[in-house]
PDB file of C-alpha atoms in Angstrom:
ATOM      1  CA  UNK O   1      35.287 146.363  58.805  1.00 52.00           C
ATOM      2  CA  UNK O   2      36.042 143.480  56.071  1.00 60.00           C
ATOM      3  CA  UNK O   3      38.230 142.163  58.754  1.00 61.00           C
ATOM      4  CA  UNK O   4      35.875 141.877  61.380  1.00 60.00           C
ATOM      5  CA  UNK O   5      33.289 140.413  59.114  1.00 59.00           C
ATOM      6  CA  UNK O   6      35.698 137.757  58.219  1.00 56.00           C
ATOM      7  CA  UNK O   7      35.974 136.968  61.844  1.00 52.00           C
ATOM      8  CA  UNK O   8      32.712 137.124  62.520  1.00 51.00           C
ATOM      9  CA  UNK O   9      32.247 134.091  59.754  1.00 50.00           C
ATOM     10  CA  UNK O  10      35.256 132.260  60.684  1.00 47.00           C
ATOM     11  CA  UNK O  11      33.870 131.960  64.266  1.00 48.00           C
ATOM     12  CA  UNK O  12      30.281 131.106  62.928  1.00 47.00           C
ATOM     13  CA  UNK O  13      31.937 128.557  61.400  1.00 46.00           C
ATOM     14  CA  UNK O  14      34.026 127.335  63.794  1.00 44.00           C
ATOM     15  CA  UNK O  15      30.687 126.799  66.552  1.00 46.00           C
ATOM     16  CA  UNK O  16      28.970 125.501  63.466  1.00 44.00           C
ATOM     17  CA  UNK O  17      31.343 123.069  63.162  1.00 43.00           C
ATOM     18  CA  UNK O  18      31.606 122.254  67.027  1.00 50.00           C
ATOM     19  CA  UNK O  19      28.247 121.472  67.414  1.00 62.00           C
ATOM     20  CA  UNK O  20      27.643 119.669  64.991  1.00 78.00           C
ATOM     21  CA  UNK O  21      26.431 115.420  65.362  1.00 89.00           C
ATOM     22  CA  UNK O  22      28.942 113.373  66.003  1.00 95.00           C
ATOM     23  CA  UNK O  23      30.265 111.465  62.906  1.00 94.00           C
ATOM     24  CA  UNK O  24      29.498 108.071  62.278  1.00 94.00           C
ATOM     25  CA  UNK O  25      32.907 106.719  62.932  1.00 93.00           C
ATOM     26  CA  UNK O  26      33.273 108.408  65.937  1.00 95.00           C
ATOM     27  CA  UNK O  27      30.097 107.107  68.014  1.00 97.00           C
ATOM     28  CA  UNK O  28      31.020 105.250  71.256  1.00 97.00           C
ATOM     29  CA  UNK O  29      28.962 103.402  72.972  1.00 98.00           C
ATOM     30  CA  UNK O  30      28.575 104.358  76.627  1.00 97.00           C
ATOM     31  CA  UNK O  31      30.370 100.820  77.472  1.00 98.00           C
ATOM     32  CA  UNK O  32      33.445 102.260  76.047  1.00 97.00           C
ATOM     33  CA  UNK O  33      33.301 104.894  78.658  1.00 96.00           C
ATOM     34  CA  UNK O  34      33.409 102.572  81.517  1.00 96.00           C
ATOM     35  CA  UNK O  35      35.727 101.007  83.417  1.00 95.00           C
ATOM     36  CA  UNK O  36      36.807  97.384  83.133  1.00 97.00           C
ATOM     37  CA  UNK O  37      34.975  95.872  86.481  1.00 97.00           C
ATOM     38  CA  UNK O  38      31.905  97.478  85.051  1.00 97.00           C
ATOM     39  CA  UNK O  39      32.284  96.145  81.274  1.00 98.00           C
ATOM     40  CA  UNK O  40      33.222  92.975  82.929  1.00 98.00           C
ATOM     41  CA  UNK O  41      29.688  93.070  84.780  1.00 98.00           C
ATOM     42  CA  UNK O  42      27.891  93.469  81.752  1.00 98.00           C
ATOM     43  CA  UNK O  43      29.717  91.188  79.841  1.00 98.00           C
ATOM     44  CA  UNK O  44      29.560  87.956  82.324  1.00 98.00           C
ATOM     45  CA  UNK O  45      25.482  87.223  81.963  1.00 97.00           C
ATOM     46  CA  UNK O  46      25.920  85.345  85.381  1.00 97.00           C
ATOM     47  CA  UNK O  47      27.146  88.720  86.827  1.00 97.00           C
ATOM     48  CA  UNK O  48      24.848  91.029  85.312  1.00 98.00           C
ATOM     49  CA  UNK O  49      22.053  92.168  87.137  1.00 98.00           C
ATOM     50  CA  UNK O  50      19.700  93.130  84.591  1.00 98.00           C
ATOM     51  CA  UNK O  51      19.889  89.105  83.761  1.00 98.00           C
ATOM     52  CA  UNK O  52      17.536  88.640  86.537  1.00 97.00           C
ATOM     53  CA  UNK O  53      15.048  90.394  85.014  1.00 97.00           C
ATOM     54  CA  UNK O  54      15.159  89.365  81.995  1.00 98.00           C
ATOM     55  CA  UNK O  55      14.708  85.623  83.509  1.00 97.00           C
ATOM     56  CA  UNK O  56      11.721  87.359  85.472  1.00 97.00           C
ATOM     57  CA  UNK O  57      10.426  88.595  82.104  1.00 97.00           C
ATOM     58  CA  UNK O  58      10.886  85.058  80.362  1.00 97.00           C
ATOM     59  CA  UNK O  59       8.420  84.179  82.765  1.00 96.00           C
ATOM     60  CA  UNK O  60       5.864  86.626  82.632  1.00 95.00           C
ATOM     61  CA  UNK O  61       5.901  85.861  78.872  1.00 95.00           C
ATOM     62  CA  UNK O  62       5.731  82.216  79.018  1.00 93.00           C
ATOM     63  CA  UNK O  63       2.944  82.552  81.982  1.00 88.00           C
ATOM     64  CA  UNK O  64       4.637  80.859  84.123  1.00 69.00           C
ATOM     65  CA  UNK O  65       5.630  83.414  86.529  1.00 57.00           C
ATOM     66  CA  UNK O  66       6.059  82.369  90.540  1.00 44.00           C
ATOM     67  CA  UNK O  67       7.674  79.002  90.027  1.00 46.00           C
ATOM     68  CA  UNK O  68      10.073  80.521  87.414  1.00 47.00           C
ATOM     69  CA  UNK O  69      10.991  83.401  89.308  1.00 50.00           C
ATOM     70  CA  UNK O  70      11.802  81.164  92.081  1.00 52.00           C
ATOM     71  CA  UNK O  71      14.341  79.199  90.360  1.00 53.00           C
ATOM     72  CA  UNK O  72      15.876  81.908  88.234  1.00 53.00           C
ATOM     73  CA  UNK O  73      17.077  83.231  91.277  1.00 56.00           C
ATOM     74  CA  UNK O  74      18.233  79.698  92.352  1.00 54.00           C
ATOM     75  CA  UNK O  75      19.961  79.637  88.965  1.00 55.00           C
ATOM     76  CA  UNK O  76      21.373  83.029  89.246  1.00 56.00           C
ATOM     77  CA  UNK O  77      22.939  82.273  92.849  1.00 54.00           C
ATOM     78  CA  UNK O  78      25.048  79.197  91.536  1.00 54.00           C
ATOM     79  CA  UNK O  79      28.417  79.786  91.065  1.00 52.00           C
ATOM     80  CA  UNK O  80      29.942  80.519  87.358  1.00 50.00           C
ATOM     81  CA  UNK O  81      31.476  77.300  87.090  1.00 46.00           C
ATOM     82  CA  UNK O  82      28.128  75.466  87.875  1.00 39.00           C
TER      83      UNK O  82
ATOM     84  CA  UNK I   1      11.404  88.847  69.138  1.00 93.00           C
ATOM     85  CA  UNK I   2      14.725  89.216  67.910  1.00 96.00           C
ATOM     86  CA  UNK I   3      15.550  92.804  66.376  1.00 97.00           C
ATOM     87  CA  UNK I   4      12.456  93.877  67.768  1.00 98.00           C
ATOM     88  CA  UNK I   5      13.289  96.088  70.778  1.00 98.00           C
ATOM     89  CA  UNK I   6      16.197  97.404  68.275  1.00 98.00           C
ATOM     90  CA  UNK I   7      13.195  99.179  66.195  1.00 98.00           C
ATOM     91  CA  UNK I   8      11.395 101.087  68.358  1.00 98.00           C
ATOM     92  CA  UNK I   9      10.133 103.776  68.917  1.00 98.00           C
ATOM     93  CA  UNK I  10       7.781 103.391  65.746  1.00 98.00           C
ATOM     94  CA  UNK I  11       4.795 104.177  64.646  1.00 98.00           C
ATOM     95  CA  UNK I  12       2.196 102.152  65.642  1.00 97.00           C
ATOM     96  CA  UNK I  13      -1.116 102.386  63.310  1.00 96.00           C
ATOM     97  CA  UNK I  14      -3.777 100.924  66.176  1.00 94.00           C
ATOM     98  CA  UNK I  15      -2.667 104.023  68.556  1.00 95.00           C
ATOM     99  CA  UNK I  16      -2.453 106.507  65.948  1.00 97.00           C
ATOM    100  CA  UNK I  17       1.180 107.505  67.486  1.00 98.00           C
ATOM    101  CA  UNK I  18       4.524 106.577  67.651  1.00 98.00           C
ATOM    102  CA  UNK I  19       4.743 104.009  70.722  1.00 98.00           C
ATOM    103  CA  UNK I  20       8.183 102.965  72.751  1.00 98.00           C
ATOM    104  CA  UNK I  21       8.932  99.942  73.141  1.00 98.00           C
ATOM    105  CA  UNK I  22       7.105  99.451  76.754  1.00 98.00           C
ATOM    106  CA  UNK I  23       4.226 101.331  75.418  1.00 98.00           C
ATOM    107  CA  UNK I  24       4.201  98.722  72.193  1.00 98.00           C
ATOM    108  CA  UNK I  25       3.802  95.422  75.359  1.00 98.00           C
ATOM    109  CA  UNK I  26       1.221  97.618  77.213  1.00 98.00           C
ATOM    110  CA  UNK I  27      -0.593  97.795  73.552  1.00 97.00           C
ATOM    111  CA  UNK I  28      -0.603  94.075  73.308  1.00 96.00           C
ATOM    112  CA  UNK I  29      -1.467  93.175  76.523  1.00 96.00           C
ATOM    113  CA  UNK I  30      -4.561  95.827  76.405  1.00 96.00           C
ATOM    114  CA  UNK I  31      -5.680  94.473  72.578  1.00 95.00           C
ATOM    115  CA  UNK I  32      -4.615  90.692  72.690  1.00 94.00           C
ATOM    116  CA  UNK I  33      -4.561  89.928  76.682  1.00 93.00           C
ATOM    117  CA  UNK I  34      -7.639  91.889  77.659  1.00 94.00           C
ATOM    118  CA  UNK I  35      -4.813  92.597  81.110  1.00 94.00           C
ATOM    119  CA  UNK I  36      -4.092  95.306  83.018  1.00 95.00           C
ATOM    120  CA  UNK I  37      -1.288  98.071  81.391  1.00 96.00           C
ATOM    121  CA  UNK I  38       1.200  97.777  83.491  1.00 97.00           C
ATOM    122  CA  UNK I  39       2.502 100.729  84.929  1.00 97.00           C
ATOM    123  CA  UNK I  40       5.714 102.970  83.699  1.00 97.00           C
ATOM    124  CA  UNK I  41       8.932 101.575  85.878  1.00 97.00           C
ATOM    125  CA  UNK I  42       7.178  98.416  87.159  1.00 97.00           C
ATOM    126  CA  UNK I  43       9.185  95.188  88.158  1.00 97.00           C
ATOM    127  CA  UNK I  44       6.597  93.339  85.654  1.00 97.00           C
ATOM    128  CA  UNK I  45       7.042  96.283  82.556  1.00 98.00           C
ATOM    129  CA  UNK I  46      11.159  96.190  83.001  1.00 98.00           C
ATOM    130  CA  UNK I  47      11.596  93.051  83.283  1.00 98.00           C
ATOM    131  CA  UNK I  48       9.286  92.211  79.828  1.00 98.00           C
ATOM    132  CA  UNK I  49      11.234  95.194  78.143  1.00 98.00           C
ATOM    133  CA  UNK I  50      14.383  93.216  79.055  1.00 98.00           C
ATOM    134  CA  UNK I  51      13.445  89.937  78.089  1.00 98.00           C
ATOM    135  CA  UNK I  52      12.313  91.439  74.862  1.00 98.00           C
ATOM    136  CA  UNK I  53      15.174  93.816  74.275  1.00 98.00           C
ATOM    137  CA  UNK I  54      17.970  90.603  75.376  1.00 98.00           C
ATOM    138  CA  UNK I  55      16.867  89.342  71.979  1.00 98.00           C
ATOM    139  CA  UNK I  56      18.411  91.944  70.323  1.00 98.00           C
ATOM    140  CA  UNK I  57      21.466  91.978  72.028  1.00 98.00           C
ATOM    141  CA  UNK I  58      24.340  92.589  68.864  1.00 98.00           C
ATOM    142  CA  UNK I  59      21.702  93.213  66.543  1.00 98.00           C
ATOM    143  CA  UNK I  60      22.050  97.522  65.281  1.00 98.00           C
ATOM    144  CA  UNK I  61      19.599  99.964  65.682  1.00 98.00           C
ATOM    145  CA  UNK I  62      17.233  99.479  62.950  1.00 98.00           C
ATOM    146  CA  UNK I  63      14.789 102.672  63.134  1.00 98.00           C
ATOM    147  CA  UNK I  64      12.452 102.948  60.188  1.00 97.00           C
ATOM    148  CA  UNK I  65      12.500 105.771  57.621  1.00 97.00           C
ATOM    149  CA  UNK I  66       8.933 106.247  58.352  1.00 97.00           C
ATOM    150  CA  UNK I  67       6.754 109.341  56.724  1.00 98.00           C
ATOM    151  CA  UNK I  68       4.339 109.053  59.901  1.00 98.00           C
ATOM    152  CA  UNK I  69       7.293 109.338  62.254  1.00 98.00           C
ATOM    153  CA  UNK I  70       8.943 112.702  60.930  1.00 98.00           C
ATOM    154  CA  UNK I  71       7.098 114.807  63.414  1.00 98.00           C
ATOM    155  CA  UNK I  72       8.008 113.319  66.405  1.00 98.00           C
ATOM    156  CA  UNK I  73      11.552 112.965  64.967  1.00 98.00           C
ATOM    157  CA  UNK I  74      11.681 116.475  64.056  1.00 98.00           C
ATOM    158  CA  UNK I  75      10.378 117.150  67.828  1.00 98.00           C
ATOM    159  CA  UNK I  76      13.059 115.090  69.457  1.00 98.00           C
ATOM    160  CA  UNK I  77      15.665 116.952  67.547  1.00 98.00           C
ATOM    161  CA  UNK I  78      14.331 120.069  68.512  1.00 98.00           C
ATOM    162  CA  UNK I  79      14.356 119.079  72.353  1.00 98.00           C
ATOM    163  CA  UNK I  80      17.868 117.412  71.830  1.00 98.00           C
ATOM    164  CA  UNK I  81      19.119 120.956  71.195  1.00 98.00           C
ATOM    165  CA  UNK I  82      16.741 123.157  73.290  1.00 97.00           C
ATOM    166  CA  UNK I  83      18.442 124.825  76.141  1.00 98.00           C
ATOM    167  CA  UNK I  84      16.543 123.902  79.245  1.00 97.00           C
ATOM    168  CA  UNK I  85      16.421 124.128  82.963  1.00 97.00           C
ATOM    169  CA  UNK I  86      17.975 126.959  85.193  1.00 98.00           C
ATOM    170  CA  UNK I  87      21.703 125.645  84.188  1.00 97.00           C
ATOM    171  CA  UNK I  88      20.360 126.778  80.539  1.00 97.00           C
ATOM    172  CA  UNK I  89      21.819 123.583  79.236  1.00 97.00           C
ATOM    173  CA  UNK I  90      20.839 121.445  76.221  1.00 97.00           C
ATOM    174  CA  UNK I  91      21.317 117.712  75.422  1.00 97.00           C
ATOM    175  CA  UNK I  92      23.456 118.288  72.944  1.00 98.00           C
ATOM    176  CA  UNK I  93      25.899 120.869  74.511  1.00 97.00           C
ATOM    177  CA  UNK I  94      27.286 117.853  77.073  1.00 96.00           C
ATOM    178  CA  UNK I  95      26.158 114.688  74.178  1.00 97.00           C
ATOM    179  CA  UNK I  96      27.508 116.102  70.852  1.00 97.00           C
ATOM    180  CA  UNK I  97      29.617 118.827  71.842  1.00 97.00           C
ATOM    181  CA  UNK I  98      31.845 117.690  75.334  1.00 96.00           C
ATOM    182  CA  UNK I  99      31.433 113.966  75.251  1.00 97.00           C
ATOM    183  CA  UNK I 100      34.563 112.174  76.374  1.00 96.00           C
ATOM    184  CA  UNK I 101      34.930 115.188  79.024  1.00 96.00           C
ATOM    185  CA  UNK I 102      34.412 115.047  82.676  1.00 94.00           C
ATOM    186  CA  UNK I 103      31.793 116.133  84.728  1.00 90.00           C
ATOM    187  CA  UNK I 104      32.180 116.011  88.391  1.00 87.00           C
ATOM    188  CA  UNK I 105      34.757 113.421  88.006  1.00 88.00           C
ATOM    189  CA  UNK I 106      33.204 110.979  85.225  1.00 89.00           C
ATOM    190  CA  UNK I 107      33.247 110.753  81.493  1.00 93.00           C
ATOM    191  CA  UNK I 108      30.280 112.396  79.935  1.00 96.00           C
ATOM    192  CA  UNK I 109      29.171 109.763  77.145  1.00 97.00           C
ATOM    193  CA  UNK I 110      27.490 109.968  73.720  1.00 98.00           C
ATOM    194  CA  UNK I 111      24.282 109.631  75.573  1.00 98.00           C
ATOM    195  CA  UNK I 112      23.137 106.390  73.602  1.00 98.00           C
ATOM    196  CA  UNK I 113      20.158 104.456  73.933  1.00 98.00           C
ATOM    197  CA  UNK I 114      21.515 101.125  73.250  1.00 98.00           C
ATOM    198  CA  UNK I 115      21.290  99.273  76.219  1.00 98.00           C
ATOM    199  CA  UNK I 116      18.260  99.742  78.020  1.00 98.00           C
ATOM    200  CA  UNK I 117      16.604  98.640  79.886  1.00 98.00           C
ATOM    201  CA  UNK I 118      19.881  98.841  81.985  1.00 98.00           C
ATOM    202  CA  UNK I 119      20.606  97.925  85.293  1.00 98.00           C
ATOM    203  CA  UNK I 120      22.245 101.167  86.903  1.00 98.00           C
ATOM    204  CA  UNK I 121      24.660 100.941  89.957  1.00 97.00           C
ATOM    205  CA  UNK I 122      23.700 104.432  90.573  1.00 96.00           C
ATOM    206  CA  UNK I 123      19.764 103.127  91.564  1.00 97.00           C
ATOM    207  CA  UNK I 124      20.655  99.646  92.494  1.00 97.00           C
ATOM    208  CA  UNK I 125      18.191  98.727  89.984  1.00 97.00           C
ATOM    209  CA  UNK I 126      16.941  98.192  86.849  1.00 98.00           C
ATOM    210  CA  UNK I 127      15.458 101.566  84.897  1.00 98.00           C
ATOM    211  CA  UNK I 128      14.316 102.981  81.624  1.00 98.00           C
ATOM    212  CA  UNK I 129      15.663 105.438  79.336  1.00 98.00           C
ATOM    213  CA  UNK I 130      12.713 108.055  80.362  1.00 98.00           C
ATOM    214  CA  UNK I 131      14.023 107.320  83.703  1.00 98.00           C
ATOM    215  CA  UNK I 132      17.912 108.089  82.711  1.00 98.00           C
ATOM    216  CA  UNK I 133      16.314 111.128  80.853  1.00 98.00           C
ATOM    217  CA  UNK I 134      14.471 112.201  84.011  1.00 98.00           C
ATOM    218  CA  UNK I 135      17.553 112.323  86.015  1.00 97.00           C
ATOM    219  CA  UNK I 136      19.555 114.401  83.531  1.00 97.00           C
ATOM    220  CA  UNK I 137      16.730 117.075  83.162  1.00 98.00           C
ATOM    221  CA  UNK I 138      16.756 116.996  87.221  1.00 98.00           C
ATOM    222  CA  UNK I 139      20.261 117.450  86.757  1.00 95.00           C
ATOM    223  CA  UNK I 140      19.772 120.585  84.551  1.00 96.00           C
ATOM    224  CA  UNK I 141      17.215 122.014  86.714  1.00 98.00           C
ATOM    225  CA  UNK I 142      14.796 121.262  84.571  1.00 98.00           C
ATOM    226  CA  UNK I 143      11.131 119.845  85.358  1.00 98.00           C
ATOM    227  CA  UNK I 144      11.010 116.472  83.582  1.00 98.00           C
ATOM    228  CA  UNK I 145       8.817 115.465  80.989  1.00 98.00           C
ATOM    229  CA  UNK I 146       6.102 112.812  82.413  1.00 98.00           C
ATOM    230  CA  UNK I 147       6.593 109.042  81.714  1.00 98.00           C
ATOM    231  CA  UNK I 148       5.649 108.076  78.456  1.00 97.00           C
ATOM    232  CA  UNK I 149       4.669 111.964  77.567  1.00 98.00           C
ATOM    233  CA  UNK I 150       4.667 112.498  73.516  1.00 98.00           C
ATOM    234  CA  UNK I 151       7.867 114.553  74.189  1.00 98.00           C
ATOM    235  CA  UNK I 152       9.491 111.410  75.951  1.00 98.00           C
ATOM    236  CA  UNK I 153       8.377 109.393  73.317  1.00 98.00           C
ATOM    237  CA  UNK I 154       9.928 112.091  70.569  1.00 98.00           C
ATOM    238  CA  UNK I 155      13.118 112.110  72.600  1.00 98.00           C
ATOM    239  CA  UNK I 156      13.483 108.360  72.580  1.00 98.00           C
ATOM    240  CA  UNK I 157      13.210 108.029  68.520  1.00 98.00           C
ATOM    241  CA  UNK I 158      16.048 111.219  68.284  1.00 98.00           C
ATOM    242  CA  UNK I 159      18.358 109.474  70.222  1.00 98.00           C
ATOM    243  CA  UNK I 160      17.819 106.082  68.918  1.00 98.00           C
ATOM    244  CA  UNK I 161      17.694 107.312  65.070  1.00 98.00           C
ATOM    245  CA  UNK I 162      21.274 109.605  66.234  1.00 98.00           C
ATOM    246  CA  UNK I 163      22.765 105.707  67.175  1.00 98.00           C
ATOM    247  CA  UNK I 164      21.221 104.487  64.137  1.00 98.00           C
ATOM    248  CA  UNK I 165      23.328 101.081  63.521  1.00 98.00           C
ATOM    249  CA  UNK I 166      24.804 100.921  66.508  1.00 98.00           C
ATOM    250  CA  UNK I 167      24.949  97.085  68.367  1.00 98.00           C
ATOM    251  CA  UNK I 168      22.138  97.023  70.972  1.00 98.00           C
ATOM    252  CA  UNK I 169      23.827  95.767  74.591  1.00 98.00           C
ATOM    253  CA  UNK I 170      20.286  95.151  76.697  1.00 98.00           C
ATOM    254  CA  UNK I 171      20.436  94.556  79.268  1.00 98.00           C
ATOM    255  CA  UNK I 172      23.247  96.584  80.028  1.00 98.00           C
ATOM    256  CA  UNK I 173      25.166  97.969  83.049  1.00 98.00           C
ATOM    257  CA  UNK I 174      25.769 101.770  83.623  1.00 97.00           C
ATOM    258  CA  UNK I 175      27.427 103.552  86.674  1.00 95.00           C
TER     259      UNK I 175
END
């Protein structure tokens, strides 16, 4: 009976334990988990995707939306080295 | 607007509520603009979340210990570790407890916020976390909370208050 108590607890323990947050050294974020052409993606603003949105946002903010748009694709289709 | 998109979701006095970031540029456009909302998922919405969040890019998540917040914190948590859908899953059994596993042949990650809006190669497109959070309750057979619905918005602060500190990488890339 004491036994099986005492298992009961250590196992409470144990799940406790396993589901508990994830420590603060131990966070990752979800770039870690990719591979490197994908980091590399991210990492290269003339590569990333999302960049042409935020160029599309920049002009939405500024009000000066059409012409903008027009040539941050322009810009975005030069190559790197331009 | 640097730091900016790394704050939110906050509490946002005008509304009464805590607001996400899109939510917070729908606010000013209603109250300083007299325009249109624009509409959850838009080209015109992502792209200003983007250009907003890009300005925090390297800065950490920065989410206020705010008294008027605690409920929808406390609501997040709970839906972070409610078992949902017919797979009778929970965010936190893959997130917390079997991150760094595989699932169908990828990684399962931390499920952070830090990088959105992200540009997903999965959609071909640019997308919200609500949207990210929508697929992974359709992938737990689970019916999805509506855009910008107060659990979405409760969901949002858990995570980003669980990756408090961490660097903010909008606009990222996902697979």
């Amino acid at each position: 009976m004491k036994i099986g108590a005492a298992l009961c607890v250590l196992l409470l323990s144990v799940i406790a334990v396993h589901a508990a947050e994830i420590a603060t050294a131990d966070r990752k974020s979800g770039f870690e988990f990719m591979g490197r052409d994908t980091q590399a993606m991210q990492t290269d603003d003339t590569s990333n995707p999302g960049m042409l949105n935020v160029l599309d946002g920049g002009a939405l903010w500024s009000g000066r939306r059409a012409r903008t748009r027009r040539r941050a694709h322009l810009v975005m289709a030069m190559p790197a080295s331009a | 607007m640097k730091g900016v998109a790394a704050r939110y979701p906050a509490f946002d006095a005008t509304a009464g509520q805590v607001v996400d970031l899109g939510q917070r540029i729908n606010l000013c456009r209603r109250d300083h603009q007299k325009a249109p909302e624009l509409a959850y998922e838009s080209r015109d919405l992502l792209a200003l979340s983007a250009f907003v969040a890009r300005q925090s890019r390297g800065q950490p998540i920065a989410i206020a210990d705010d008294a008027r917040s605690a409920n929808a914190l406390m609501q997040g948590r709970k839906l972070f570790n409610e078992r949902m859908g017919q797979l009778n899953l929970s965010c936190a059994i893959c997130h917390d407890d079997n991150w760094g596993q595989k699932l169908g042949g990828t990684s399962i990650p931390q499920g952070h916020p830090n990088g959105y809006p992200l540009y997903r190669l999965e959609w071909q497109a640019m997308g919200s976390l609500q949207r990210r959070l929508r697929n992974c309750m359709i992938g737990m057979r689970a019916e999805p909370f509506s855009y910008g619905s107060s659990e979405f918005i409760a969901l949002e602060l858990c995570l980003m208050q669980r990756a408090q500190g961490m660097a903010m990488e909008s606009p990222a890339v996902r697979p």
